[in-house]
Coordinates of C-alpha atoms and ligand atoms in Angstrom, one line a residue:
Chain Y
X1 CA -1.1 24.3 16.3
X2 CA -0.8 26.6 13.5
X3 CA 2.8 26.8 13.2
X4 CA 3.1 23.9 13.1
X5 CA 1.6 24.2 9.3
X6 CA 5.1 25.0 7.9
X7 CA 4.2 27.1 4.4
X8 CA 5.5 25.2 1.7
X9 CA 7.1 26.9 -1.4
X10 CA 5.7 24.8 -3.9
X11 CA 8.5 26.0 -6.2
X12 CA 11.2 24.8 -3.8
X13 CA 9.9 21.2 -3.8
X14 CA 11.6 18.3 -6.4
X15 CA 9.3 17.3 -9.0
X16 CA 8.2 14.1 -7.0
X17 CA 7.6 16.2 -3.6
X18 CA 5.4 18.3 -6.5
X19 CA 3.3 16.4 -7.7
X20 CA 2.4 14.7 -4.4
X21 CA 2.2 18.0 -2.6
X22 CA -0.3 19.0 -6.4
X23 CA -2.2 15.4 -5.4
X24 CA -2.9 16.9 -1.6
X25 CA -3.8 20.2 -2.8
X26 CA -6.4 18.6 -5.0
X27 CA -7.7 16.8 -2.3
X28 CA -7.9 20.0 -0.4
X29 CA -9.8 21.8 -3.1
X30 CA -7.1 24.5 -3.3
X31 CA -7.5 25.7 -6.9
X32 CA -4.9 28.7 -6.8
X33 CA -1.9 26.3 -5.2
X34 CA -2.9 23.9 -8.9
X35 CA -2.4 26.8 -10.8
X36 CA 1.0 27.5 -9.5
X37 CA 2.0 24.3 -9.5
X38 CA 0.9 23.8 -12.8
X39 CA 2.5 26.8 -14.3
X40 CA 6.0 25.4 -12.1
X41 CA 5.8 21.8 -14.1
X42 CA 5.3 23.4 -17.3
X43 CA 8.6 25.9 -16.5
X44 CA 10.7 22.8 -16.2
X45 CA 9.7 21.0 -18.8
X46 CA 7.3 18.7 -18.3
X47 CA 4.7 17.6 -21.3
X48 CA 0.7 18.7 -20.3
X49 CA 0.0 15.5 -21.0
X50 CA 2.0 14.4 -17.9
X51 CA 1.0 16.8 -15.9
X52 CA -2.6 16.6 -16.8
X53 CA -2.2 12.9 -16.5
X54 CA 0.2 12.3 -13.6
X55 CA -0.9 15.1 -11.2
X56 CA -4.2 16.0 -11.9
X57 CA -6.3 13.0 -12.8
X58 CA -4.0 10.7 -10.5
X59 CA -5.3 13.4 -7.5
X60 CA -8.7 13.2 -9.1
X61 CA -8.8 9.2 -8.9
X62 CA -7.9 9.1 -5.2
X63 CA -11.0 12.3 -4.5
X64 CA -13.1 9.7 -6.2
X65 CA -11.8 7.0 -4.3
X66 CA -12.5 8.5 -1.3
X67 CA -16.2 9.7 -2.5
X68 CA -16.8 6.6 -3.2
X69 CA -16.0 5.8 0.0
X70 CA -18.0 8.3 2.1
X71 CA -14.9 9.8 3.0
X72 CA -15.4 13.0 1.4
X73 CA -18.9 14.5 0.0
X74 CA -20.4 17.0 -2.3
X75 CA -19.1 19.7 -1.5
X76 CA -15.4 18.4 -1.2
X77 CA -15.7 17.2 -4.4
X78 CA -17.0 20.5 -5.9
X79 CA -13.8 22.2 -4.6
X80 CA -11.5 19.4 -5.8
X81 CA -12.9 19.3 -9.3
X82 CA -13.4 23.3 -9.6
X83 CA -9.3 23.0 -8.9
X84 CA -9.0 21.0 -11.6
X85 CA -10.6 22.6 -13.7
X86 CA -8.6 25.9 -13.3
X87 CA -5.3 23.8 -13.8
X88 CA -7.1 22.0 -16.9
X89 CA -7.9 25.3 -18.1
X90 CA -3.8 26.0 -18.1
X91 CA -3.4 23.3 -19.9
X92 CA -6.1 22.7 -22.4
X93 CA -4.6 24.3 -25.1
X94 CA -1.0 23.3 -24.6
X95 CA -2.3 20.2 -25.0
X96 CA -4.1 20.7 -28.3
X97 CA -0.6 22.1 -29.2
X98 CA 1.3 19.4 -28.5
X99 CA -0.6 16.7 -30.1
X100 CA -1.1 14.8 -26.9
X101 CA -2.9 11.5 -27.6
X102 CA -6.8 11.3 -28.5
X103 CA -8.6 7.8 -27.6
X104 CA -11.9 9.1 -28.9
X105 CA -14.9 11.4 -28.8
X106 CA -17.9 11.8 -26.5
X107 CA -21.0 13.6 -26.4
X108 CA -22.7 13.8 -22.9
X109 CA -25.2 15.8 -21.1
X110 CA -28.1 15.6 -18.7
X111 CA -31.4 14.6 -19.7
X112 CA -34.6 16.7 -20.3
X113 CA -36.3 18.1 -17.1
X114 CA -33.2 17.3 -14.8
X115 CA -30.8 20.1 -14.1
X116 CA -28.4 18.0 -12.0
X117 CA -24.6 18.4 -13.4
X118 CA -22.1 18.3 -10.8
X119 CA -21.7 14.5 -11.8
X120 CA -21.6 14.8 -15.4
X121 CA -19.5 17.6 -15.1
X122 CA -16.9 15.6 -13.3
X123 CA -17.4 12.9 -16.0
X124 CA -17.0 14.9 -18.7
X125 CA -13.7 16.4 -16.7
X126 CA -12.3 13.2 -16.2
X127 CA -12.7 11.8 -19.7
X128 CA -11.2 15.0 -20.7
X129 CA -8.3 14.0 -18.8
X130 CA -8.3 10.4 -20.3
X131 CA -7.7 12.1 -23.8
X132 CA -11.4 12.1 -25.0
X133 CA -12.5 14.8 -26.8
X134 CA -15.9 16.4 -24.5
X135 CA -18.5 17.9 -25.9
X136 CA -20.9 19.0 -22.9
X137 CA -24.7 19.7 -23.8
X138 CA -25.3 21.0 -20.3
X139 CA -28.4 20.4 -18.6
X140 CA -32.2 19.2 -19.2
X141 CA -31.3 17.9 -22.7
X142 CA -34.6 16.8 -25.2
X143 CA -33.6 14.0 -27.5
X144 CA -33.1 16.2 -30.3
X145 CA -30.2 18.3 -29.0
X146 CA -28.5 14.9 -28.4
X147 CA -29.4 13.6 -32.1
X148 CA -28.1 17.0 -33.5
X149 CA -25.2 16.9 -31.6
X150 CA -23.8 12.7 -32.6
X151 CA -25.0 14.3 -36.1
X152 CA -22.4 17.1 -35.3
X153 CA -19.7 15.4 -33.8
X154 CA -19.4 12.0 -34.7
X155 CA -18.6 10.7 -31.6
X156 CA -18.0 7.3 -30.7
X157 CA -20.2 7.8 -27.3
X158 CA -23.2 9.1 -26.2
X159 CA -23.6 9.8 -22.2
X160 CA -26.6 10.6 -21.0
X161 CA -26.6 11.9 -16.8
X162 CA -29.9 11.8 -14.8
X163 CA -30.8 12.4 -10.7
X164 CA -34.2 12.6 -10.6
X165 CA -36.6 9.1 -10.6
X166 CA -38.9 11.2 -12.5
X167 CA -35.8 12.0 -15.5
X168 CA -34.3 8.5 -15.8
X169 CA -36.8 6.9 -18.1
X170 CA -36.4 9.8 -20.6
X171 CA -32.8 7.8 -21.5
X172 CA -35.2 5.4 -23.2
X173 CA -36.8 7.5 -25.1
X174 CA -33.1 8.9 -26.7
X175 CA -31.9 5.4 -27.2
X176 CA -35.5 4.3 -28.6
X177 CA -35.4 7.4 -31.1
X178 CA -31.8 6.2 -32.4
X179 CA -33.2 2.7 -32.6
X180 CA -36.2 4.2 -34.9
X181 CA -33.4 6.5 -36.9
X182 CA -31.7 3.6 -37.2
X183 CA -28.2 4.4 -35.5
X184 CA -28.4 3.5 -32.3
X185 CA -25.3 0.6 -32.9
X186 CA -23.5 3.7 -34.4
X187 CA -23.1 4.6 -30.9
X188 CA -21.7 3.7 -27.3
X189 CA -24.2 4.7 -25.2
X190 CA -23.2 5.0 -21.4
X191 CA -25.5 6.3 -18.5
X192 CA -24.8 7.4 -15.0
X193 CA -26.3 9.0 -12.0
X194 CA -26.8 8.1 -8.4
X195 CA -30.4 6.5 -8.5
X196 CA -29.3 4.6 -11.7
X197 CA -28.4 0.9 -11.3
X198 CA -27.2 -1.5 -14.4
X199 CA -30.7 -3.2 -14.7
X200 CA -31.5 0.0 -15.3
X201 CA -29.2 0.8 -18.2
X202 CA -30.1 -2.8 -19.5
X203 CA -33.9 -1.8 -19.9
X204 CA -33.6 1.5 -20.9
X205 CA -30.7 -0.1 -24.2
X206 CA -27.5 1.2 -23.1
X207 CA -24.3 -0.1 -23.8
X208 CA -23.2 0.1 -20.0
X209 CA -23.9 1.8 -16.5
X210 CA -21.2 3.5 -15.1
X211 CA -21.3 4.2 -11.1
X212 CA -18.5 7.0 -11.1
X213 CA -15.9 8.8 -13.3
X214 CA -13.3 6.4 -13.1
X215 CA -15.2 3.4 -13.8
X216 CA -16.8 6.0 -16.8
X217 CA -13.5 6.2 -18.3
X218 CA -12.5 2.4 -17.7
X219 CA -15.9 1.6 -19.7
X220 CA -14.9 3.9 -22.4
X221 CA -11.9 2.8 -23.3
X222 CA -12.8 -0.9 -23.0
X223 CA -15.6 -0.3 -25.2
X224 CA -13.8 1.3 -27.5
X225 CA -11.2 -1.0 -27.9
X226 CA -13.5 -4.1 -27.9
X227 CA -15.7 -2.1 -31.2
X228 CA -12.1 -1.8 -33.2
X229 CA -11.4 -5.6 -33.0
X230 CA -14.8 -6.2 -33.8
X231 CA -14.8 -3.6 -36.9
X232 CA -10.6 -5.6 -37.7
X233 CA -12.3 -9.0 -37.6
X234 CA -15.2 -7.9 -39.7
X235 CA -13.2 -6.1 -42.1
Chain J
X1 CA -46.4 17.8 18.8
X2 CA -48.5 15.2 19.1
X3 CA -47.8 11.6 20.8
X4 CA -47.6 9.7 17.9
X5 CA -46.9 6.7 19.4
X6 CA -49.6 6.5 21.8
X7 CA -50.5 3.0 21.3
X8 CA -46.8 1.2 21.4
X9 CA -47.0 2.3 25.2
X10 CA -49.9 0.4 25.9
X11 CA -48.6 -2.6 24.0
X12 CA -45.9 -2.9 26.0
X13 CA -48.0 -2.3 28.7
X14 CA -49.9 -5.4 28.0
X15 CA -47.6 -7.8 27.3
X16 CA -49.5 -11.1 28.1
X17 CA -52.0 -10.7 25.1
X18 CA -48.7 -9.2 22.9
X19 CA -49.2 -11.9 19.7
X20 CA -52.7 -10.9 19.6
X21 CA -52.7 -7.3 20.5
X22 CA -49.9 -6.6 17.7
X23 CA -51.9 -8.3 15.0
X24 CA -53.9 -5.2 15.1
X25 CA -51.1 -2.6 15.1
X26 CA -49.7 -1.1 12.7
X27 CA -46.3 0.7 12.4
X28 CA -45.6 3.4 9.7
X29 CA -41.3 3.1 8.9
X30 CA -40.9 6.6 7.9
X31 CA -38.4 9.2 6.6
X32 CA -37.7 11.8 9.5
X33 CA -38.8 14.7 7.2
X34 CA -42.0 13.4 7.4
X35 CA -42.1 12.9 11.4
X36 CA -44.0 16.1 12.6
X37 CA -46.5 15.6 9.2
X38 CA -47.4 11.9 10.3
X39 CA -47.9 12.7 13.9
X40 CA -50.0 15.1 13.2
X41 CA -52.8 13.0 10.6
X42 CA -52.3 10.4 13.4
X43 CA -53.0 13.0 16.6
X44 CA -56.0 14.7 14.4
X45 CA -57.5 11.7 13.2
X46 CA -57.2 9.9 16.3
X47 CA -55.0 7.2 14.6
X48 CA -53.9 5.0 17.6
X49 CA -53.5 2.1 16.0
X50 CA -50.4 3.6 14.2
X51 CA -47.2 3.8 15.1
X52 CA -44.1 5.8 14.0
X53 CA -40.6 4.8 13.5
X54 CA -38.2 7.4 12.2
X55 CA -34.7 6.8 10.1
X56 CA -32.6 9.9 9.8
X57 CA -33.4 12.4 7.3
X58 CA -30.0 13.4 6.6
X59 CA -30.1 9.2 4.5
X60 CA -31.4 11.7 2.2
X61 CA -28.3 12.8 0.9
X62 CA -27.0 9.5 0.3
X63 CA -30.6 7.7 -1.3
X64 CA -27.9 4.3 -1.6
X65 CA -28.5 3.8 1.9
X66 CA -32.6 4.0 2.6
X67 CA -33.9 0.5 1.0
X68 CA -31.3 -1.6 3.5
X69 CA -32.1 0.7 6.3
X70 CA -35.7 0.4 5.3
X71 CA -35.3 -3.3 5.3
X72 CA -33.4 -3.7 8.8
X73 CA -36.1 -1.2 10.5
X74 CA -39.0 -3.6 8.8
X75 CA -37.3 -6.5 10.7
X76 CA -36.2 -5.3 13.9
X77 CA -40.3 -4.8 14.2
X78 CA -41.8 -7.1 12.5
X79 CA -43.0 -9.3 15.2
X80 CA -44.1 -6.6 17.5
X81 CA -46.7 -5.0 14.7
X82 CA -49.2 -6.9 12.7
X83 CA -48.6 -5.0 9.9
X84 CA -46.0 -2.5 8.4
X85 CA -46.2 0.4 5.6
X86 CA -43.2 2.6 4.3
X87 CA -43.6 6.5 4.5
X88 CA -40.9 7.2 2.2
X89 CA -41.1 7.8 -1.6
X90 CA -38.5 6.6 -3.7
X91 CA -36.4 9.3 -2.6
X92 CA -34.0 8.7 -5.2
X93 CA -32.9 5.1 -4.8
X94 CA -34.2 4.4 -8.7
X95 CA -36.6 1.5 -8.0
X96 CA -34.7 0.1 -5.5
X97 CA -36.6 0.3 -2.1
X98 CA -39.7 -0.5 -4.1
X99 CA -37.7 -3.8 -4.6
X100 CA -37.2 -4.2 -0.8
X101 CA -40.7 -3.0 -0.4
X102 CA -42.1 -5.7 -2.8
X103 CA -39.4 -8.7 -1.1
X104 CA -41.0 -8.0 2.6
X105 CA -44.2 -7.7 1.1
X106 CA -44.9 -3.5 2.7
X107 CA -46.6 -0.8 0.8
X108 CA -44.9 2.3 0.7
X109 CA -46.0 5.8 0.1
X110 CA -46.5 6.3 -4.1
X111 CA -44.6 8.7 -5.4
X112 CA -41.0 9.6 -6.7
X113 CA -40.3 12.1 -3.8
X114 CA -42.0 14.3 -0.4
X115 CA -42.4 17.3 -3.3
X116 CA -44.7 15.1 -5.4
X117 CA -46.8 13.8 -2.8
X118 CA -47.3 17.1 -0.9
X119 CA -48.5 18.4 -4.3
X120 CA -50.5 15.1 -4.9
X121 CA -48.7 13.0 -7.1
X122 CA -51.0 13.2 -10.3
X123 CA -51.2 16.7 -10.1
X124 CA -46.9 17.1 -10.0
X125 CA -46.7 15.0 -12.9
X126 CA -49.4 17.1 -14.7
X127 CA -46.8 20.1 -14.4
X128 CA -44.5 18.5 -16.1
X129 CA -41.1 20.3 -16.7
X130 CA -42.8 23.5 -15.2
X131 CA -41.3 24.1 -12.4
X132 CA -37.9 22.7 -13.2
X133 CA -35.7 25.6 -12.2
X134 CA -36.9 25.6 -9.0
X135 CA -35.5 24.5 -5.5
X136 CA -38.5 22.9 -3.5
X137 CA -38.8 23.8 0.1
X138 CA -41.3 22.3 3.0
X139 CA -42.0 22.7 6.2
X140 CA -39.3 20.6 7.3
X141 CA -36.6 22.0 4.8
X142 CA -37.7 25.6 6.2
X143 CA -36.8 24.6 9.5
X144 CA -34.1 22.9 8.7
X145 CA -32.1 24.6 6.4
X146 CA -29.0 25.5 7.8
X147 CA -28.3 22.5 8.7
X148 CA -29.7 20.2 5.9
X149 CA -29.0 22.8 2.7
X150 CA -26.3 25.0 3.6
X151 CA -24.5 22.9 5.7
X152 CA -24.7 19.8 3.9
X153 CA -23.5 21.7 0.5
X154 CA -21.0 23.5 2.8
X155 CA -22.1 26.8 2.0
X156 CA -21.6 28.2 5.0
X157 CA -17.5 26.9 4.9
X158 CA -17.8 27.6 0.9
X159 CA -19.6 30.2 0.0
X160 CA -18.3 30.2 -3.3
X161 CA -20.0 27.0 -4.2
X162 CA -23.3 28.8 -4.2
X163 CA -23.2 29.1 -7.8
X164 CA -22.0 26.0 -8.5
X165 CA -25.0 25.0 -7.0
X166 CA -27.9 27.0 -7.6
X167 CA -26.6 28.6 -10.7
X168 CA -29.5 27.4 -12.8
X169 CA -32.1 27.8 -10.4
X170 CA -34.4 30.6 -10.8
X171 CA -36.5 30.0 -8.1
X172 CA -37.7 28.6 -4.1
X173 CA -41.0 27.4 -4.2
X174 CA -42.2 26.9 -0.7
X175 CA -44.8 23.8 -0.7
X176 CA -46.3 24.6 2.8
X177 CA -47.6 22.3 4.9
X178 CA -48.9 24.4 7.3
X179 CA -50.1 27.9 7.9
X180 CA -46.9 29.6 9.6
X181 CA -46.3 32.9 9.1
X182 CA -43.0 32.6 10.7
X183 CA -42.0 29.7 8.6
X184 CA -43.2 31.8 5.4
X185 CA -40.7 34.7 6.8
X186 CA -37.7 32.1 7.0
X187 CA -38.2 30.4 3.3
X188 CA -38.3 33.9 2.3
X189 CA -34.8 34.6 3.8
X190 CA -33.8 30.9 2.4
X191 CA -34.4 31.9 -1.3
X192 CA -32.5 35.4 -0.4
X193 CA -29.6 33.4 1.0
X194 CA -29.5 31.2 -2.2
X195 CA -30.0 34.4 -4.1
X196 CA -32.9 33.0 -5.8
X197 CA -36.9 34.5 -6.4
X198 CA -39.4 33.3 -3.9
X199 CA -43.0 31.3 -4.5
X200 CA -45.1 30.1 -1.6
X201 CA -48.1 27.2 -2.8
X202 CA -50.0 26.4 0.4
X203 CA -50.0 22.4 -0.2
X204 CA -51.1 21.0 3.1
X205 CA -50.5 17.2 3.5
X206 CA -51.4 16.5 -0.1
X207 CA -51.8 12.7 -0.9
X208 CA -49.5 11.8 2.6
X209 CA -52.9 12.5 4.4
X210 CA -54.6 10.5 2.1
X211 CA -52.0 7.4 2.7
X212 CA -52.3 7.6 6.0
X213 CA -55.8 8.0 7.0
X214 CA -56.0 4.8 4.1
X215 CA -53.6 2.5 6.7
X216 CA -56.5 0.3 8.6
Ligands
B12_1 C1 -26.2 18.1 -4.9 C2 -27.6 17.7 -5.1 C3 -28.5 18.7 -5.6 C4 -28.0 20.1 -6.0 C5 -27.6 20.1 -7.5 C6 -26.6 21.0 -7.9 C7 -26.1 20.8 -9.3 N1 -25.7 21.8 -10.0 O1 -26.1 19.7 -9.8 C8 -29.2 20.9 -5.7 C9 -29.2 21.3 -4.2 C10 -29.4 22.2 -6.4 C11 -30.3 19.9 -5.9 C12 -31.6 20.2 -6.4 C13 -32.6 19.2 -6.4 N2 -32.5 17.9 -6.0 CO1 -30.8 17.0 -5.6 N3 -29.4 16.1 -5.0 C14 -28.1 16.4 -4.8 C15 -27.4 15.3 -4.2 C16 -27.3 15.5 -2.7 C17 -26.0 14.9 -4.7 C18 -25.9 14.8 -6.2 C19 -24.5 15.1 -6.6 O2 -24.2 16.1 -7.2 N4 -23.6 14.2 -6.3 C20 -22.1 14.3 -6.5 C21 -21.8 13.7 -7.9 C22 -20.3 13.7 -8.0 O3 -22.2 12.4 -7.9 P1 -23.3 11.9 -9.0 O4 -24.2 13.0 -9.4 O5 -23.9 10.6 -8.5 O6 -22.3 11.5 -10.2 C23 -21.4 10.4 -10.3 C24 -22.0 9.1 -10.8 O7 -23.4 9.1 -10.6 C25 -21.6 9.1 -12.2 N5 -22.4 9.8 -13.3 C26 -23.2 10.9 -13.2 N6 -23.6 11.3 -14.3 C27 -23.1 10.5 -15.3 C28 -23.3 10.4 -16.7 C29 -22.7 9.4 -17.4 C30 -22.8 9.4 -18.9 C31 -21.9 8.4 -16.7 C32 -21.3 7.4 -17.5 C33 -21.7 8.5 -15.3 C34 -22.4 9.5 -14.6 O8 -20.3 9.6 -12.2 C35 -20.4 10.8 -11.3 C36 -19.0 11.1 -10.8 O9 -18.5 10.1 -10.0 C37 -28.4 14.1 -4.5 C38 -28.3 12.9 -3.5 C39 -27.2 11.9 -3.9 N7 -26.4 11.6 -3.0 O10 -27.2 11.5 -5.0 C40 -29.7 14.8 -4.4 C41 -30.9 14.2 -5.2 C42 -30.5 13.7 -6.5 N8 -31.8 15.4 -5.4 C43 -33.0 15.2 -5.3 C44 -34.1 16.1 -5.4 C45 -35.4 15.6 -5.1 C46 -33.8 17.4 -5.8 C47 -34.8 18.6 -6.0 C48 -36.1 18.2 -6.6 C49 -34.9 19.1 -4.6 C50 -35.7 20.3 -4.3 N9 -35.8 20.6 -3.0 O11 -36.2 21.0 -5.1 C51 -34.0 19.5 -6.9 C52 -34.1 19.2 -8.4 C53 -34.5 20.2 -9.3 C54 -34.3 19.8 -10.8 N10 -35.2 20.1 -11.6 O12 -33.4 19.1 -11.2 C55 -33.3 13.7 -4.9 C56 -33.9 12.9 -6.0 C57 -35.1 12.1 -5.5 C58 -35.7 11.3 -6.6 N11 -36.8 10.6 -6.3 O13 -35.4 11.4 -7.8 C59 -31.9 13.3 -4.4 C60 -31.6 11.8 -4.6 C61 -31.9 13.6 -2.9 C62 -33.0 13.0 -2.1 N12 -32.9 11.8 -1.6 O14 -34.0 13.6 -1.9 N13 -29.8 18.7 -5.7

């Protein structure tokens, strides 16, 4: 069977055949065939933004897809993303050089006593990819690191990432305190995580509950636009 | 291991007095990694009018799937037992098999997941963030490990991923069940493999044995 694997020169392949053999090769987790391909867009021409857009977060959407799906599972995903991230890594600060576009900023981490983050890392990846600026707090955040950092950063949104029954109700307590501080409509708050649900995110006072990355981002940008016709019409 | 369902043979056995017989029966719907535990409190306290059912314990690693399973196990038996209680905690499924608990009127096991319980649930919630950077390990995980931990992350394809993983654990902390040396020996290779320090807290049956010797 194995010759019938025919190696494949990414550099001999049109753009097209690239950046569908690029979406494969995310599938298939294999982070040193992104780099190359990466570095082989960039060496004809082509803006990080449409790489980053067109071949890496179009390969990451159908990994999700197929997540979703219970087609693929943890660990695939872990692969796919850590390619990702080696070809965002290329790309980062190109990016910052070329003024691609920036929708907004967002503040995210996992909440106090949880140390899950292979979700919110992928969020935080794929809102990266969506042109939001990410700032990550890591894991087994108390409300304080998250006030200190929308102090910080000004973002427009504040995701907060729990696993554990036992960690969820502390998203409460974050969006209480910012109630109390008076600034909790400064904010978009989003929450995710597999054991949340939206009731959830209703009762604890979050904007929205968001069951994967892509639906993250969707949210996001919805959001966001919906606050700046709000703040036109008010203004 | 114990019979644990020594009772559902002679129901079946008896069929002309089923209705009546099965009003006092009771069946216990519970997570597989709990299987061996249950049969035991119900071989060593002489339980018979229990009964086990067992879902997979691999539902585990997708917690979106236990409250319909739950649900469809409650009513494929619902007319054979009199009454039905849930050994699972809520495993992950954020409030949601409490909801199918509450709509079929069962009780389930309190308790957020088997960790808590073996510990007693008060006294896990006590510890607070404690033990936070630790991986829990029981009896059951010990045994299966290979299959449930590595193989499920795909360590033993990706090796790689370890890291990724485990990368801000500190520790294994065994929560035995059980006496075994042999199963002590095998945690303690477990926490090598995931290149982490090892803890063993003999924890017995913890507030399980308590739920179950409650079920009259
Ligand atoms: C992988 C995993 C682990 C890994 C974590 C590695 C890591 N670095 O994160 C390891 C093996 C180390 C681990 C440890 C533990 N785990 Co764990 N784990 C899982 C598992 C199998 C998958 C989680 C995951 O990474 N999924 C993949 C990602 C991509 O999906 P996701 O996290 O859901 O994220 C997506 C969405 O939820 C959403 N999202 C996530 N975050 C955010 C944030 C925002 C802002 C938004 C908008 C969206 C969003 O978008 C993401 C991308 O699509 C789940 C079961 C499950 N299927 O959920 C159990 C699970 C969460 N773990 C569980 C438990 C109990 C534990 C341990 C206590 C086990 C132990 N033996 O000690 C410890 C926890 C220790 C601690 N203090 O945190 C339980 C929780 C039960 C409960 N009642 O809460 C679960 C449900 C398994 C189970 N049924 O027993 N775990």
């Amino acid at each position: 069977m194995a010759d019938e694997d025919e190696e494949i020169v990414l550099s001999e392949l049109d753009d097209a055949d690239l950046v569908q053999q690029m979406h494969d090769d995310l599938y298939d987790g294999l982070k040193e065939e992104i780099e190359e391909a990466v570095n082989i867009l960039l060496a004809r021409d082509w803006t990080p933004y449409d790489i980053l857009t067109k071949a890496l977060v179009e390969g990451m959407r159908i990994v999700g897809i197929d997540f979703r799906d219970g087609i693929l599972f943890v660990p695939e995903v872990l692969l796919s993303a850590n390619a990702m991230k080696a070809g965002m890594f290329i790309l980062r600060p190109l990016l910052v050089e070329t003024g691609a576009p920036k929708v907004g900023k967002m503040v995210i981490g996992t909440v106090k006593g949880d140390i899950h983050d292979i979700g919110k890392n992928l969020v935080g990846m794929m809102m990266e990819g969506a042109g939001f600026e990410v700032i990550d707090l890591g894991i087994n955040n108390p409300v304080e690191n998250y006030l200190d950092a929308l102090e910080e950063h000004k973002p427009e949104i504040l995701g907060m990432s729990a696993l554990l029954t036992t960690t969820m109700p502390y998203m409460k307590v974050v969006v209480d305190t910012m109630k109390e501080k008076g600034i909790r409509d400064d904010y978009i708050v989003l929450v995710g995580g597999a054991p949340l649900n939206e009731e959830f995110s209703m009762a604890v006072g979050a904007d929205a509950y968001c069951r994967d990355a892509a639906v993250t981002v969707e949210t996001a940008k919805d959001l966001i636009a919906r606050r700046h016709n709000q703040l036109a019409s008010n203004g | 291991m114990p019979d644990t369902t020594p009772a559902r043979r002679s129901l079946t056995s008896a069929l002309p007095d089923l209705g009546e017989l099965a009003q006092d029966r009771t069946l216990i719907i519970a997570c597989g990694a709990l299987a061996r535990e249950i049969g035991t409190v119900i071989g060593r306290n002489g339980l018979s009018h229990l009964a086990l059912r067992c879902l997979p314990a691999t539902l585990h690693n997708t917690p979106d799937k236990i409250p319909e399973a739950v649900r469809a196990a409650i009513h494929a038996s619902r007319e054979k037992y009199g009454r039905i209680i849930v050994g699972y905690a809520d495993c992950g499924t954020g409030g949601l098999l409490d909801k199918v608990c509450a709509e079929e009127g069962v009780e389930r096991i309190p308790g957020p997941h088997c960790y808590a319980f073996y510990t007693g649930n008060a006294a896990f919630e006590a510890a607070g963030d404690d033990d936070m950077t630790s991986f829990y390990l029981t009896d059951f995980l010990v045994r299966q490990f290979d299959t449930l931990v590595i193989r499920t992350l795909g360590l033993d394809r990706h090796p790689e991923l370890r890291d990724m993983y485990f990368g801000n654990y500190e520790k294994v902390i065994y929560l035995a069940q059980t006496e075994n040396a042999e199963l002590t020996v095998a945690a303690e290779q477990a926490a090598e493999k995931l290149g982490l320090a090892f803890e063993r807290r003999f924890v017995g049956l913890g507030d399980l044995a308590r739920f179950i010797n409650d079920v009259n």
